[in-house]
């Protein structure tokens, strides 16, 4: 595994290859990331993982500061996984140039997380656009756990006619049901239990709603989540994942999208 901090040196290396399969991350690696990396390794291209905690996508400084970082442990894990390249850029390496493509922000960026985290998706797309320009990957591996992010990145790539193909990867979960997330590192045992109870409650509820849509009473569900130990709920909505729109008729296929806090930790998922 070769480690790069400078985009020019990285680009020189990539030029020697047939292309790259790219797995962007913010580090704090877990089973979800590992699954993306393993899929990438199956491709015919070199696997390139990046670790960059992008300050521009955090709407609160405190959230950026408390975001779990463990680069040493991550490097050890990536070596074990035998990836080809690891890119750990500095802020300047990413933001010290003017990208050719403008960021395309689809209007659905205003929904769900976009409503509650002002500027978040603009920050995400800005950094992804820059990474794409530096790396020009053949494939980009993204997780469905962050489905709105995945959807918006796909829209940007489509609109700007970028030649990278997005590979959508399924959500990997802990044994207790909750989606693996770097933010879980900030939860203590009791808080993990709360998150797991909330997941179980919502996945059972989804099964019931499928049979009887009248059970989808948002205010009642929010109250139940609070009594299960959530401290704040940002949203809870049923979206069709193809159209990425709120479902209108009860018989439409949907995923239940939700975001909530346990103390200061914000968790998102869709089931
Ligand atoms: P992050 O480091 O949180 O920015 O995530 C990097 C990539 O890993 C994104 O494409 C995420 O959607 C994906 N990812 C994060 N958690 C999971 C998970 N539990 N299952 C699958 N993919 C995930």
Tab-separated table of C-alpha atoms and ligand atoms in Angstrom:
chain	number	residue	atom	x	y	z
A	1	UNK	CA	0.000	0.000	0.000
A	2	UNK	CA	1.388	3.360	-1.030
A	3	UNK	CA	0.401	6.443	0.972
A	4	UNK	CA	0.067	9.853	-0.701
A	5	UNK	CA	-0.361	13.302	0.782
A	6	UNK	CA	0.251	15.244	-2.418
A	7	UNK	CA	-2.135	15.077	-5.377
A	8	UNK	CA	0.571	15.592	-8.004
A	9	UNK	CA	2.565	12.608	-6.810
A	10	UNK	CA	-0.635	10.565	-6.607
A	11	UNK	CA	-1.650	11.576	-10.151
A	12	UNK	CA	1.739	10.532	-11.500
A	13	UNK	CA	1.263	7.102	-9.945
A	14	UNK	CA	-2.314	6.702	-11.237
A	15	UNK	CA	-1.201	7.571	-14.763
A	16	UNK	CA	0.862	4.379	-14.782
A	17	UNK	CA	-2.258	2.256	-14.158
A	18	UNK	CA	-5.372	1.321	-16.145
A	19	UNK	CA	-7.424	3.379	-13.705
A	20	UNK	CA	-8.718	3.381	-10.159
A	21	UNK	CA	-11.666	2.218	-8.097
A	22	UNK	CA	-12.169	4.909	-5.531
A	23	UNK	CA	-13.536	4.645	-1.983
A	24	UNK	CA	-13.820	8.085	-0.368
A	25	UNK	CA	-14.036	8.105	3.441
A	26	UNK	CA	-13.649	10.366	6.424
A	27	UNK	CA	-11.745	7.672	8.305
A	28	UNK	CA	-12.848	6.143	11.580
A	29	UNK	CA	-13.088	3.000	9.526
A	30	UNK	CA	-15.628	0.289	10.312
A	31	UNK	CA	-17.306	-2.741	8.713
A	32	UNK	CA	-19.304	-0.499	6.348
A	33	UNK	CA	-16.129	0.964	4.863
A	34	UNK	CA	-14.510	-2.479	4.746
A	35	UNK	CA	-17.388	-3.811	2.696
A	36	UNK	CA	-17.002	-0.980	0.155
A	37	UNK	CA	-13.267	-1.634	-0.034
A	38	UNK	CA	-13.755	-5.373	-0.544
A	39	UNK	CA	-16.147	-4.689	-3.410
A	40	UNK	CA	-13.711	-2.237	-4.924
A	41	UNK	CA	-10.926	-4.807	-4.712
A	42	UNK	CA	-12.980	-7.132	-6.903
A	43	UNK	CA	-12.825	-4.638	-9.770
A	44	UNK	CA	-10.099	-4.777	-12.396
A	45	UNK	CA	-8.707	-1.421	-11.294
A	46	UNK	CA	-6.390	-0.342	-8.474
A	47	UNK	CA	-8.176	0.396	-5.217
A	48	UNK	CA	-7.661	3.905	-3.900
A	49	UNK	CA	-9.050	4.877	-0.493
A	50	UNK	CA	-9.054	8.449	0.756
A	51	UNK	CA	-9.272	9.677	4.331
A	52	UNK	CA	-10.255	13.310	4.660
A	53	UNK	CA	-12.509	14.833	7.304
A	54	UNK	CA	-13.925	17.601	5.169
A	55	UNK	CA	-14.491	20.712	7.310
A	56	UNK	CA	-16.767	22.278	4.672
A	57	UNK	CA	-19.502	19.719	5.120
A	58	UNK	CA	-19.889	20.296	8.858
A	59	UNK	CA	-22.413	22.938	9.722
A	60	UNK	CA	-21.192	23.058	13.332
A	61	UNK	CA	-17.548	23.489	14.335
A	62	UNK	CA	-18.107	21.387	17.456
A	63	UNK	CA	-19.348	18.503	15.275
A	64	UNK	CA	-16.240	18.746	13.083
A	65	UNK	CA	-14.004	18.755	16.156
A	66	UNK	CA	-15.679	15.773	17.807
A	67	UNK	CA	-15.833	13.685	14.610
A	68	UNK	CA	-13.997	10.375	15.405
A	69	UNK	CA	-10.466	10.252	14.014
A	70	UNK	CA	-8.105	7.322	14.258
A	71	UNK	CA	-5.712	7.502	11.325
A	72	UNK	CA	-3.082	5.184	12.801
A	73	UNK	CA	-5.597	2.399	13.330
A	74	UNK	CA	-7.134	3.070	9.895
A	75	UNK	CA	-3.738	2.761	8.167
A	76	UNK	CA	-3.088	-0.542	9.897
A	77	UNK	CA	-6.461	-1.873	8.765
A	78	UNK	CA	-6.006	-0.680	5.174
A	79	UNK	CA	-2.582	-2.335	5.001
A	80	UNK	CA	-4.155	-5.562	6.148
A	81	UNK	CA	-6.833	-5.235	3.456
A	82	UNK	CA	-4.021	-4.806	0.916
A	83	UNK	CA	-5.452	-1.791	-0.857
A	84	UNK	CA	-3.186	-0.246	-3.492
A	85	UNK	CA	-3.274	3.440	-2.621
A	86	UNK	CA	-4.214	5.566	0.356
A	87	UNK	CA	-4.645	9.306	-0.147
A	88	UNK	CA	-4.615	11.462	3.005
A	89	UNK	CA	-4.664	15.002	1.638
A	90	UNK	CA	-4.166	18.236	3.520
A	91	UNK	CA	-6.821	20.951	3.337
A	92	UNK	CA	-4.652	22.869	0.860
A	93	UNK	CA	-4.184	19.889	-1.420
A	94	UNK	CA	-7.971	19.670	-1.835
A	95	UNK	CA	-9.000	23.312	-1.708
A	96	UNK	CA	-5.940	25.003	-3.201
A	97	UNK	CA	-7.110	24.786	-6.824
A	98	UNK	CA	-10.100	25.804	-8.910
A	99	UNK	CA	-11.997	22.765	-10.230
A	100	UNK	CA	-13.081	22.721	-13.868
A	101	UNK	CA	-16.569	21.408	-13.156
A	102	UNK	CA	-19.056	23.442	-11.164
A	103	UNK	CA	-20.941	21.669	-8.401
A	104	UNK	CA	-24.456	20.675	-9.426
A	105	UNK	CA	-26.766	20.692	-6.426
A	106	UNK	CA	-30.056	18.972	-7.246
A	107	UNK	CA	-33.124	20.494	-5.616
A	108	UNK	CA	-33.604	17.402	-3.486
A	109	UNK	CA	-30.560	18.569	-1.527
A	110	UNK	CA	-32.963	20.789	0.420
A	111	UNK	CA	-34.885	17.843	1.841
A	112	UNK	CA	-34.220	15.530	4.812
A	113	UNK	CA	-30.636	16.135	6.019
A	114	UNK	CA	-30.384	19.231	3.810
A	115	UNK	CA	-33.147	20.882	5.792
A	116	UNK	CA	-31.355	20.377	9.078
A	117	UNK	CA	-27.701	20.746	8.091
A	118	UNK	CA	-27.386	23.976	6.158
A	119	UNK	CA	-24.589	23.874	3.597
A	120	UNK	CA	-23.830	20.220	4.286
A	121	UNK	CA	-24.468	18.826	0.806
A	122	UNK	CA	-22.819	21.795	-0.896
A	123	UNK	CA	-19.728	20.893	1.140
A	124	UNK	CA	-20.035	17.201	0.282
A	125	UNK	CA	-20.388	17.821	-3.438
A	126	UNK	CA	-17.598	20.370	-3.461
A	127	UNK	CA	-15.156	17.885	-1.970
A	128	UNK	CA	-16.353	14.948	-4.099
A	129	UNK	CA	-16.080	17.087	-7.237
A	130	UNK	CA	-12.496	17.932	-6.306
A	131	UNK	CA	-11.583	14.339	-5.538
A	132	UNK	CA	-13.044	13.261	-8.877
A	133	UNK	CA	-11.045	15.888	-10.711
A	134	UNK	CA	-7.809	14.828	-9.013
A	135	UNK	CA	-8.310	11.086	-9.309
A	136	UNK	CA	-10.598	10.656	-12.346
A	137	UNK	CA	-11.721	7.284	-10.968
A	138	UNK	CA	-13.354	4.644	-13.169
A	139	UNK	CA	-15.596	3.601	-10.277
A	140	UNK	CA	-16.693	5.308	-7.056
A	141	UNK	CA	-18.052	3.151	-4.238
A	142	UNK	CA	-20.725	4.780	-2.076
A	143	UNK	CA	-22.904	3.431	0.716
A	144	UNK	CA	-26.706	3.425	0.685
A	145	UNK	CA	-26.621	4.246	4.383
A	146	UNK	CA	-26.058	7.852	3.297
A	147	UNK	CA	-28.639	7.550	0.575
A	148	UNK	CA	-29.313	11.255	0.032
A	149	UNK	CA	-25.581	11.854	-0.393
A	150	UNK	CA	-25.327	8.972	-2.863
A	151	UNK	CA	-28.322	10.276	-4.829
A	152	UNK	CA	-26.928	13.813	-5.045
A	153	UNK	CA	-23.460	12.648	-6.084
A	154	UNK	CA	-25.055	10.572	-8.854
A	155	UNK	CA	-27.058	13.600	-10.021
A	156	UNK	CA	-23.907	15.746	-10.094
A	157	UNK	CA	-21.982	13.125	-12.078
A	158	UNK	CA	-24.872	12.765	-14.535
A	159	UNK	CA	-25.345	16.514	-14.992
A	160	UNK	CA	-21.639	17.237	-15.492
A	161	UNK	CA	-21.222	14.197	-17.752
A	162	UNK	CA	-18.411	12.869	-15.592
A	163	UNK	CA	-17.149	9.487	-16.705
A	164	UNK	CA	-16.951	7.848	-13.270
A	165	UNK	CA	-19.482	5.139	-12.465
A	166	UNK	CA	-21.107	5.070	-9.043
A	167	UNK	CA	-21.363	1.654	-7.431
A	168	UNK	CA	-24.112	1.600	-4.796
A	169	UNK	CA	-23.248	-0.535	-1.783
A	170	UNK	CA	-25.691	-1.987	0.714
A	171	UNK	CA	-25.805	-0.827	4.319
A	172	UNK	CA	-23.747	-2.913	6.724
A	173	UNK	CA	-25.145	-3.280	10.233
A	174	UNK	CA	-23.885	-4.200	13.682
A	175	UNK	CA	-25.290	-7.368	15.262
A	176	UNK	CA	-27.740	-5.200	17.195
A	177	UNK	CA	-29.193	-3.870	13.937
A	178	UNK	CA	-27.842	-0.333	13.871
A	179	UNK	CA	-26.012	0.832	10.765
A	180	UNK	CA	-22.229	0.853	11.206
A	181	UNK	CA	-21.054	4.448	11.426
A	182	UNK	CA	-17.931	6.287	12.553
A	183	UNK	CA	-20.222	8.284	14.810
A	184	UNK	CA	-21.029	5.100	16.747
A	185	UNK	CA	-17.514	5.395	18.226
A	186	UNK	CA	-18.857	8.375	20.187
A	187	UNK	CA	-21.639	6.278	21.787
A	188	UNK	CA	-21.222	4.549	25.126
A	189	UNK	CA	-22.728	1.122	25.862
A	190	UNK	CA	-26.002	2.498	27.107
A	191	UNK	CA	-26.336	4.818	24.111
A	192	UNK	CA	-25.634	1.906	21.747
A	193	UNK	CA	-28.489	0.073	23.419
A	194	UNK	CA	-30.782	3.060	22.867
A	195	UNK	CA	-29.791	3.200	19.176
A	196	UNK	CA	-30.450	-0.513	18.847
A	197	UNK	CA	-33.873	-0.252	20.518
A	198	UNK	CA	-34.759	2.583	18.165
A	199	UNK	CA	-33.668	0.556	15.144
A	200	UNK	CA	-35.724	-2.452	16.271
A	201	UNK	CA	-38.744	-0.298	16.977
A	202	UNK	CA	-38.571	1.377	13.556
A	203	UNK	CA	-37.922	-1.775	11.572
A	204	UNK	CA	-40.898	-3.491	13.245
A	205	UNK	CA	-42.965	-0.404	12.634
A	206	UNK	CA	-42.044	-0.434	8.958
A	207	UNK	CA	-43.382	-3.973	8.635
A	208	UNK	CA	-46.631	-2.906	10.277
A	209	UNK	CA	-46.968	0.248	8.159
A	210	UNK	CA	-46.591	-1.829	5.014
A	211	UNK	CA	-49.771	-3.663	6.028
A	212	UNK	CA	-51.612	-0.679	7.441
A	213	UNK	CA	-50.373	2.738	6.371
A	214	UNK	CA	-52.614	4.469	8.916
A	215	UNK	CA	-50.054	3.482	11.529
A	216	UNK	CA	-47.612	6.016	10.084
A	217	UNK	CA	-48.369	8.801	12.555
A	218	UNK	CA	-45.241	10.907	12.694
A	219	UNK	CA	-45.969	12.739	15.953
A	220	UNK	CA	-46.793	9.533	17.796
A	221	UNK	CA	-43.651	7.828	16.447
A	222	UNK	CA	-41.483	10.784	17.446
A	223	UNK	CA	-42.899	10.609	20.975
A	224	UNK	CA	-42.117	6.889	21.098
A	225	UNK	CA	-38.531	7.538	19.970
A	226	UNK	CA	-38.087	10.132	22.718
A	227	UNK	CA	-39.334	7.655	25.306
A	228	UNK	CA	-36.863	5.108	23.925
A	229	UNK	CA	-34.056	7.561	24.702
A	230	UNK	CA	-33.614	9.773	21.629
A	231	UNK	CA	-32.972	13.375	22.635
A	232	UNK	CA	-34.068	15.094	19.422
A	233	UNK	CA	-35.530	13.931	16.126
A	234	UNK	CA	-34.678	15.836	12.970
A	235	UNK	CA	-36.935	13.914	10.602
A	236	UNK	CA	-38.766	10.685	9.954
A	237	UNK	CA	-40.134	10.285	6.432
A	238	UNK	CA	-41.099	7.627	3.923
A	239	UNK	CA	-39.346	8.046	0.587
A	240	UNK	CA	-39.354	6.036	-2.576
A	241	UNK	CA	-35.674	5.499	-3.230
A	242	UNK	CA	-35.907	5.515	-7.039
A	243	UNK	CA	-37.735	8.830	-7.361
A	244	UNK	CA	-36.264	10.090	-4.089
A	245	UNK	CA	-39.615	11.643	-3.246
A	246	UNK	CA	-41.941	11.297	-0.313
A	247	UNK	CA	-44.458	8.579	-1.125
A	248	UNK	CA	-47.962	9.777	-1.889
A	249	UNK	CA	-49.888	6.527	-1.898
A	250	UNK	CA	-49.660	3.888	0.831
A	251	UNK	CA	-49.087	1.103	-1.696
A	252	UNK	CA	-45.840	2.614	-3.026
A	253	UNK	CA	-42.514	1.015	-2.115
A	254	UNK	CA	-40.658	3.047	0.450
A	255	UNK	CA	-37.692	3.299	2.785
A	256	UNK	CA	-38.142	4.895	6.150
A	257	UNK	CA	-35.544	7.676	6.403
A	258	UNK	CA	-34.670	9.066	9.815
A	259	UNK	CA	-32.179	11.271	11.641
A	260	UNK	CA	-32.044	11.765	15.386
A	261	UNK	CA	-29.734	12.619	18.242
A	262	UNK	CA	-28.565	10.671	21.260
A	263	UNK	CA	-27.094	13.456	23.384
A	264	UNK	CA	-24.710	15.217	20.939
A	265	UNK	CA	-24.363	12.329	18.487
A	266	UNK	CA	-26.470	12.597	15.332
A	267	UNK	CA	-27.383	9.313	13.689
A	268	UNK	CA	-29.004	8.725	10.300
A	269	UNK	CA	-30.280	5.599	8.609
A	270	UNK	CA	-32.866	4.342	6.154
A	271	UNK	CA	-34.605	0.995	6.347
B	1	LIG	P1	-17.922	8.295	5.712
B	1	LIG	O1	-16.537	7.906	6.145
B	1	LIG	O2	-18.922	8.241	6.817
B	1	LIG	O3	-17.933	9.584	4.938
B	1	LIG	O4	-18.390	7.176	4.694
B	1	LIG	C1	-17.644	6.824	3.571
B	1	LIG	C2	-18.467	5.919	2.700
B	1	LIG	O5	-18.834	4.755	3.434
B	1	LIG	C3	-19.793	6.577	2.241
B	1	LIG	O6	-20.040	6.213	0.896
B	1	LIG	C4	-20.810	5.967	3.174
B	1	LIG	O7	-22.107	5.912	2.640
B	1	LIG	C5	-20.235	4.568	3.344
B	1	LIG	N1	-20.769	3.957	4.574
B	1	LIG	C6	-20.781	4.482	5.806
B	1	LIG	N2	-21.391	3.653	6.666
B	1	LIG	C7	-21.787	2.567	5.951
B	1	LIG	C8	-22.481	1.367	6.269
B	1	LIG	N3	-22.896	1.103	7.491
B	1	LIG	N4	-22.712	0.480	5.274
B	1	LIG	C9	-22.291	0.738	4.004
B	1	LIG	N5	-21.639	1.856	3.645
B	1	LIG	C10	-21.390	2.765	4.609
